[in-house]
PDB file of C-alpha atoms and ligand atoms in Angstrom:
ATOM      1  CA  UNK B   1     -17.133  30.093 -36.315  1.00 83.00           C
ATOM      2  CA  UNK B   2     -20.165  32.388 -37.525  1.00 92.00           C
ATOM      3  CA  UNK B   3     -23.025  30.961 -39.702  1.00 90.00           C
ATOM      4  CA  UNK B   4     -23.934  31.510 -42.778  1.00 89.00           C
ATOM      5  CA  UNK B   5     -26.323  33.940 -42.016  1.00 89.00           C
ATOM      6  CA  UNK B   6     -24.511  35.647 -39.780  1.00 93.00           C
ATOM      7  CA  UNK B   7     -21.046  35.421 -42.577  1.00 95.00           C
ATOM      8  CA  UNK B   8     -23.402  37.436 -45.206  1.00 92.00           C
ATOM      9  CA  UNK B   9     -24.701  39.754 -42.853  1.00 95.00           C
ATOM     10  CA  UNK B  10     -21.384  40.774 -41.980  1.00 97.00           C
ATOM     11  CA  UNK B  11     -20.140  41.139 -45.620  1.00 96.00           C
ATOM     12  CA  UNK B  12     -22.790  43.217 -46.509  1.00 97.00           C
ATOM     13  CA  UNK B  13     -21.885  45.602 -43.022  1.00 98.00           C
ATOM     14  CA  UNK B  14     -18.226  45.365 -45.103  1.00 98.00           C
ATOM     15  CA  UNK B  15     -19.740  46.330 -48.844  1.00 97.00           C
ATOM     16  CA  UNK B  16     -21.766  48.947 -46.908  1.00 98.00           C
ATOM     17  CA  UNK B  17     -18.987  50.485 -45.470  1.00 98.00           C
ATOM     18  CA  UNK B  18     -16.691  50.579 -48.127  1.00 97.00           C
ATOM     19  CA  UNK B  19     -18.992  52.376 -50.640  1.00 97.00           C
ATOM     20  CA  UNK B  20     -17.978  55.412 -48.432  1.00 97.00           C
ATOM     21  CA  UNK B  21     -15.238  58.193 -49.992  1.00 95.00           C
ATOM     22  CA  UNK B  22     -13.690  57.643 -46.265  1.00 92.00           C
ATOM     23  CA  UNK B  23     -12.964  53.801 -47.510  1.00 91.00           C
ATOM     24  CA  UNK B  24     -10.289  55.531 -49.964  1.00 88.00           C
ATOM     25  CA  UNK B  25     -12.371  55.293 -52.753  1.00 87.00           C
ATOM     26  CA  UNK B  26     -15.022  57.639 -54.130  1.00 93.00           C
ATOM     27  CA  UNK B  27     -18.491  57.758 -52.561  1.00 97.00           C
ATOM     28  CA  UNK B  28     -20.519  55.088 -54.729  1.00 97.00           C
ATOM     29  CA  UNK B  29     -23.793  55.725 -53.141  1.00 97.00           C
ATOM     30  CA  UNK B  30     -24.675  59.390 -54.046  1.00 97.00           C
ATOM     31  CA  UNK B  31     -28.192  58.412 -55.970  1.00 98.00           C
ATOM     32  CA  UNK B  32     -31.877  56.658 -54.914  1.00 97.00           C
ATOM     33  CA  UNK B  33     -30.613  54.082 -58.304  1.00 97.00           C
ATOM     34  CA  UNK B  34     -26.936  53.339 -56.253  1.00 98.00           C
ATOM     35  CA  UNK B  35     -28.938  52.460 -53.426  1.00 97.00           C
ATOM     36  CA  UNK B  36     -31.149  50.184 -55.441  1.00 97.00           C
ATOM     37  CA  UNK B  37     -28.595  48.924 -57.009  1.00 97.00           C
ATOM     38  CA  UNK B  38     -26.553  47.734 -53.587  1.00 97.00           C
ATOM     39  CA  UNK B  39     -30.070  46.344 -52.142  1.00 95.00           C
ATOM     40  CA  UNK B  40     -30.259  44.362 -55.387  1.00 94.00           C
ATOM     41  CA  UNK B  41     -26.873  42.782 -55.149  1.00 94.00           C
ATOM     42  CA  UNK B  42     -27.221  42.208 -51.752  1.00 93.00           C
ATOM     43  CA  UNK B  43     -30.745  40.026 -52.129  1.00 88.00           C
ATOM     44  CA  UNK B  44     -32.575  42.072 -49.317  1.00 89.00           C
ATOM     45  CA  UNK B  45     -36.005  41.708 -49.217  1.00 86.00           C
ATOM     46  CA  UNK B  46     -39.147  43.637 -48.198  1.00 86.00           C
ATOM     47  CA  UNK B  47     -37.706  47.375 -49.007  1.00 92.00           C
ATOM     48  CA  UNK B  48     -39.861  50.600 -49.807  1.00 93.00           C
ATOM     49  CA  UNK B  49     -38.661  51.623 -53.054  1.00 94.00           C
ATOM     50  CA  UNK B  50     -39.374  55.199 -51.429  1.00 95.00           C
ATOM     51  CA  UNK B  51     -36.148  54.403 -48.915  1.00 96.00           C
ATOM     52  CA  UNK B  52     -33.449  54.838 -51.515  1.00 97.00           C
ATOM     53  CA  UNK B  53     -33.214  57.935 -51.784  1.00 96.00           C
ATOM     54  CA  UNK B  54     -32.733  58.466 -48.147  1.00 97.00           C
ATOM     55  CA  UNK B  55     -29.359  58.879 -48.511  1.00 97.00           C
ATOM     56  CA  UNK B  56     -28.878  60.618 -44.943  1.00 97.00           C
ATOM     57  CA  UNK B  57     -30.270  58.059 -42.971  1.00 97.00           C
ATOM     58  CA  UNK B  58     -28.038  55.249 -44.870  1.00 97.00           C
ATOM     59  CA  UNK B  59     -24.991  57.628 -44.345  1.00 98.00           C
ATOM     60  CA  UNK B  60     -25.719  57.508 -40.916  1.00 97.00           C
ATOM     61  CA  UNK B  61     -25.913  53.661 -40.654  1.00 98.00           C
ATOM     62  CA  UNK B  62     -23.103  53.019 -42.532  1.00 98.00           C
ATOM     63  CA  UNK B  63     -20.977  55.576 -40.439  1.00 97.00           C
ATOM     64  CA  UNK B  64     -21.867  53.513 -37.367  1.00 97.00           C
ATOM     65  CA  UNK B  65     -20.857  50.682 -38.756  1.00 98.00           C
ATOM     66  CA  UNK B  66     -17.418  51.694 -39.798  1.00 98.00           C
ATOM     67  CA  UNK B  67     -16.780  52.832 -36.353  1.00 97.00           C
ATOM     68  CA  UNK B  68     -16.775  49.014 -34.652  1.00 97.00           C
ATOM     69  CA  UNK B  69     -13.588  48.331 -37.527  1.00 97.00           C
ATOM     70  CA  UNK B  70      -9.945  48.463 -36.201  1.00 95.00           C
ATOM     71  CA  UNK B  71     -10.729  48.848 -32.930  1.00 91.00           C
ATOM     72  CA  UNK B  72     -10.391  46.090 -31.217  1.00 86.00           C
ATOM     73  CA  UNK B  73     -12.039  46.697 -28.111  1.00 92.00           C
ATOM     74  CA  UNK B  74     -14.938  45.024 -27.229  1.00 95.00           C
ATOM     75  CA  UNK B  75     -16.231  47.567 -24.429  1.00 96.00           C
ATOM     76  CA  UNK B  76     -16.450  50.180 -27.322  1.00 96.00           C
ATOM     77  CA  UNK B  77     -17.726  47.786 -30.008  1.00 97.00           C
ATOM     78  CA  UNK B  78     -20.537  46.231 -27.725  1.00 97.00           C
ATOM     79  CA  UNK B  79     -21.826  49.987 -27.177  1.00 97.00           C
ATOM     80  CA  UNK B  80     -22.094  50.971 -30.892  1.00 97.00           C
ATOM     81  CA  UNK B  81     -23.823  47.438 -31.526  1.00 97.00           C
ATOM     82  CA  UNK B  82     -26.155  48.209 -28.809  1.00 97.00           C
ATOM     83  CA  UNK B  83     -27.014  51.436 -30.840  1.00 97.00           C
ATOM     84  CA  UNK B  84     -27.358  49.766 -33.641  1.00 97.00           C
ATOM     85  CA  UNK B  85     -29.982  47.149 -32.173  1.00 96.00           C
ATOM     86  CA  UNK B  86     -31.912  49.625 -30.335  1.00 96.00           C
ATOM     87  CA  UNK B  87     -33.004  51.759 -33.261  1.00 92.00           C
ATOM     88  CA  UNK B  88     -35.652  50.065 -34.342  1.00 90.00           C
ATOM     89  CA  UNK B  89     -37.947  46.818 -32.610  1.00 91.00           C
ATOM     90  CA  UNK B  90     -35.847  43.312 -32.950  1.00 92.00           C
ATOM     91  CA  UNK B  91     -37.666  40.670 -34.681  1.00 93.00           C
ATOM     92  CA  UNK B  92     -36.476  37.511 -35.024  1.00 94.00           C
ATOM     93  CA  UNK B  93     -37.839  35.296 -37.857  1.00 93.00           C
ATOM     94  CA  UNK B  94     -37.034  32.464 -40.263  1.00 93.00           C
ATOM     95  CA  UNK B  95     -37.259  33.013 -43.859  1.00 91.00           C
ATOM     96  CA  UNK B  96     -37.271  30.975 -47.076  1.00 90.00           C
ATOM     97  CA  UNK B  97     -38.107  34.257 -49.457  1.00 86.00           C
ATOM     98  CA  UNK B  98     -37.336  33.679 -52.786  1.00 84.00           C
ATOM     99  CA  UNK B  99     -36.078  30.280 -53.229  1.00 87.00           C
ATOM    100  CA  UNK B 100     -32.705  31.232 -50.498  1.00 86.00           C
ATOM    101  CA  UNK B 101     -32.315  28.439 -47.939  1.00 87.00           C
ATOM    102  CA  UNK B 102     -34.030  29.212 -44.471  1.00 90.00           C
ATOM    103  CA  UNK B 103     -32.046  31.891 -42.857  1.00 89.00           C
ATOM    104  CA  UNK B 104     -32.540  34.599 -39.445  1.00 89.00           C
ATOM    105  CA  UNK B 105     -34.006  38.122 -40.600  1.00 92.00           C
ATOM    106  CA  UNK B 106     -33.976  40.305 -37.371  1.00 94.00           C
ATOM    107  CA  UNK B 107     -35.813  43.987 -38.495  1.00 93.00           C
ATOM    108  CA  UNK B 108     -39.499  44.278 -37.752  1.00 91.00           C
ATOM    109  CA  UNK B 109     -41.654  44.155 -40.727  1.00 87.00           C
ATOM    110  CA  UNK B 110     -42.209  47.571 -41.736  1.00 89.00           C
ATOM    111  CA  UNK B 111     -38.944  48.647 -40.828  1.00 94.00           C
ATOM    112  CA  UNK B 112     -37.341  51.386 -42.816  1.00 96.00           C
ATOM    113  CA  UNK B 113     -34.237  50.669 -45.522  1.00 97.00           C
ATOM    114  CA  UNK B 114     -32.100  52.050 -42.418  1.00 97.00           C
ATOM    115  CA  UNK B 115     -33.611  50.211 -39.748  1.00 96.00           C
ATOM    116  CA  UNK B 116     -33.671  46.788 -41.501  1.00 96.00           C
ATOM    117  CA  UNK B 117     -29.575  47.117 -42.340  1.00 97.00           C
ATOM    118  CA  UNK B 118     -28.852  48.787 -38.465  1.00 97.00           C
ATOM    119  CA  UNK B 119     -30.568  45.835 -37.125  1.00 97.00           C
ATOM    120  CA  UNK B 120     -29.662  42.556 -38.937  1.00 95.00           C
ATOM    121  CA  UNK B 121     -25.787  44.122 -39.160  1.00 97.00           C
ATOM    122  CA  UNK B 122     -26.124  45.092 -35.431  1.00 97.00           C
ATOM    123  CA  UNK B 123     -27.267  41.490 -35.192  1.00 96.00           C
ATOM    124  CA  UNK B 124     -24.628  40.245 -36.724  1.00 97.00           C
ATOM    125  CA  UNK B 125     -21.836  42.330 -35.312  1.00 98.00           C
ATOM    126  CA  UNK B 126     -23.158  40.758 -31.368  1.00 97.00           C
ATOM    127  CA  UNK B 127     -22.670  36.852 -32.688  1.00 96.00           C
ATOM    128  CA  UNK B 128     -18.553  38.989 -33.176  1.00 97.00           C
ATOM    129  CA  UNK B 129     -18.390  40.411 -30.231  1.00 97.00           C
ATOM    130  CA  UNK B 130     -20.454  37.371 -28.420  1.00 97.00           C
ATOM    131  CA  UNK B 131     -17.849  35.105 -29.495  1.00 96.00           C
ATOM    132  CA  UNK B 132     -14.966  37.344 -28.702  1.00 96.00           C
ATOM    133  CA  UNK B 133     -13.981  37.765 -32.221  1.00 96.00           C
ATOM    134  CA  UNK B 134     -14.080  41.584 -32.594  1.00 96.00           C
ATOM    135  CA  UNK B 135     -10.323  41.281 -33.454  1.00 95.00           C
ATOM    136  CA  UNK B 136     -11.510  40.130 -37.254  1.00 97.00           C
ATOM    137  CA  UNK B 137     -13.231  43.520 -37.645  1.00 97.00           C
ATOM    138  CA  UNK B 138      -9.998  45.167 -39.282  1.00 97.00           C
ATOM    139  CA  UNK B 139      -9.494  48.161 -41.805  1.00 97.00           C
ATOM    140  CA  UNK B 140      -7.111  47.316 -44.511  1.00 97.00           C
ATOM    141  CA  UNK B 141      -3.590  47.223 -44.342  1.00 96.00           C
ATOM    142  CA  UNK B 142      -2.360  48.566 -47.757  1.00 95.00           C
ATOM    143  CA  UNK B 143      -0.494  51.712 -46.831  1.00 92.00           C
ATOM    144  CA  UNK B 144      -2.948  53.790 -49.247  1.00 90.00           C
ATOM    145  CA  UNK B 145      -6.635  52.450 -47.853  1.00 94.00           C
ATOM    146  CA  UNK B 146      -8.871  52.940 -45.597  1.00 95.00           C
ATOM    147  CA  UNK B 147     -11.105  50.511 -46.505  1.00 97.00           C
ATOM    148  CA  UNK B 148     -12.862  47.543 -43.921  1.00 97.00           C
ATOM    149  CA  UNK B 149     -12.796  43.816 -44.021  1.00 97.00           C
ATOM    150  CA  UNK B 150     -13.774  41.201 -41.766  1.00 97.00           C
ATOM    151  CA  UNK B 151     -10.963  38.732 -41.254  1.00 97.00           C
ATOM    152  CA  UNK B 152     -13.311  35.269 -41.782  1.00 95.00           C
ATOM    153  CA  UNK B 153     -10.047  33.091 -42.225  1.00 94.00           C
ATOM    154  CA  UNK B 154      -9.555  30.126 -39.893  1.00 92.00           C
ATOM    155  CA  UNK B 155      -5.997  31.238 -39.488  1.00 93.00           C
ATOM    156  CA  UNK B 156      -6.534  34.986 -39.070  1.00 92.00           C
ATOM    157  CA  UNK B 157      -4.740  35.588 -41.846  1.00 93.00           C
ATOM    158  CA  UNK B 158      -6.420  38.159 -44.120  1.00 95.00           C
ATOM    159  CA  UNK B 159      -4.932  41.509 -43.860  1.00 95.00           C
ATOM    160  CA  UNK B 160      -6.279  43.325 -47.046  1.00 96.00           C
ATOM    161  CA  UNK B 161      -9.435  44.826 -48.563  1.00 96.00           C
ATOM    162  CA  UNK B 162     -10.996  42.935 -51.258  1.00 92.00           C
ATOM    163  CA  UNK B 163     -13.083  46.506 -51.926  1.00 89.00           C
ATOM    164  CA  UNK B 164      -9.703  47.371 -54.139  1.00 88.00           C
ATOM    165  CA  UNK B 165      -7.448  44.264 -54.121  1.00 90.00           C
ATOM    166  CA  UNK B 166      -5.367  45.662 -52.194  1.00 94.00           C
ATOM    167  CA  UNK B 167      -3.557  42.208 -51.502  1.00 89.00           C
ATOM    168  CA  UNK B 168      -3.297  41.563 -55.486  1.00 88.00           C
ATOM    169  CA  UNK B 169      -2.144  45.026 -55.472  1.00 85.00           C
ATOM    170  CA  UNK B 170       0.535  45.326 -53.407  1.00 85.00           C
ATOM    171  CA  UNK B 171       1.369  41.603 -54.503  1.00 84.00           C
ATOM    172  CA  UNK B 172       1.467  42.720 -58.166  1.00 86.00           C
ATOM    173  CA  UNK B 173       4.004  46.180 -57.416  1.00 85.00           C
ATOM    174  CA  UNK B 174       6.418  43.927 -54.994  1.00 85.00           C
ATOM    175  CA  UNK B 175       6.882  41.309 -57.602  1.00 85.00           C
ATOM    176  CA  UNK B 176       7.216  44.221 -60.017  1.00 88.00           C
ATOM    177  CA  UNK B 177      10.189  45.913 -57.231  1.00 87.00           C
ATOM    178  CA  UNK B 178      11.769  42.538 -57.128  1.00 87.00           C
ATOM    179  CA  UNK B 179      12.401  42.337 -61.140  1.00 86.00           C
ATOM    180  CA  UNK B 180      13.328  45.626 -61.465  1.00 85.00           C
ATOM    181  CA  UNK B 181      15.799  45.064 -58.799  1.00 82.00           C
ATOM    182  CA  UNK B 182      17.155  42.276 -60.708  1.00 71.00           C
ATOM    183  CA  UNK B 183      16.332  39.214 -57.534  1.00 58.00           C
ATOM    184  CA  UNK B 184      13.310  38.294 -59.425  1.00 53.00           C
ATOM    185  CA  UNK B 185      12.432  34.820 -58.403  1.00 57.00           C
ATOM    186  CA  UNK B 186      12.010  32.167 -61.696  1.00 58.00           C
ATOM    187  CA  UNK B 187       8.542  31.804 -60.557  1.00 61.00           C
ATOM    188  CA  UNK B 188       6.066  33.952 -58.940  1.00 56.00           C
ATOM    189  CA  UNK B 189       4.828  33.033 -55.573  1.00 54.00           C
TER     190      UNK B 189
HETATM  191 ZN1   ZN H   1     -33.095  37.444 -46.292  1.00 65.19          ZN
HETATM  192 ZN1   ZN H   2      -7.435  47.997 -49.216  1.00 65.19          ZN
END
């Protein structure tokens, strides 16, 4: 469906997102260090150490991103990706950088912390709404969470966050209603 490029892109849009307070959680970006952190784990490359701490201009990326989730409607997601792409020069390029196999990096060198993640997640978000898959941009359905996922099953299956297992969770407290109740089956599915 989506490459592999395009599948890590989008789970780092996801990751982005749900380090928000409006993901259900607590904010977990509130320092320059949480910020380096999140670039770490996410192996980007080419970042001014001087960007993370500028926490606005990541808020305001990752709020753009959230809006393209659970909506469903192309029209609407295709204008907030064109935002996204237009902040900054696109610049498509192959890369090899430190030993990862060859992959697409869109932002311009020189491109700000901000720019780099509007533009390779805006990127990313267009192969979605390209391929008419904007339906697999979902926010999670645990009755308690707000948080994002992208659906990258072949049978459009996945309906909760991984951001707080909300599938294991809810999993975990029906099997828990079912014993109580007494209809426990022998063996949990
Ligand atoms: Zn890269
Ligand atoms: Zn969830």
């Amino acid at each position: 469906m989506f490459s592999h490029d395009t599948e890590l892109s989008l789970l780092t849009v996801v990751d982005l997102v749900n380090t928000a307070a409006d993901s259900g959680g607590i904010e977990q970006l509130t320092t320059a260090r949480h910020v380096e952190q999140f670039i770490t784990d996410h192996h980007f490359s080419g970042i001014d150490p001087r960007d993370y701490g500028d926490l606005p201009a990541l808020y305001a990326v990752r709020d753009r991103f959230r809006s393209v989730f659970g909506l469903g409607e192309a029209a609407k997601i295709a204008a907030q990706v064109n935002a996204m792409v237009a902040v900054a020069p696109v610049s498509p390029r192959l890369t090899n950088h430190e030993g990862y196999p060859w992959h697409m990096h869109y932002f311009a060198p020189g491109a700000s912390l901000a720019e780099h993640l509007s533009v390779d997640g805006g990127m990313a978000l267009a192969q979605v709404v390209s391929l008419g898959e904007t339906d697999r941009l979902q926010i999670c359905a645990a009755p308690d969470c707000r948080a994002v996922l992208i659906d990258l099953s072949r049978n459009r299956s996945k309906r909760y966050c991984d951001a707080r297992a909300c599938g294991n969770r809810l999993h975990v407290a029906a099997y828990r209603k079912r014993q109580r109740s007494g209809s426990a089956p022998l063996q949990p599915s």
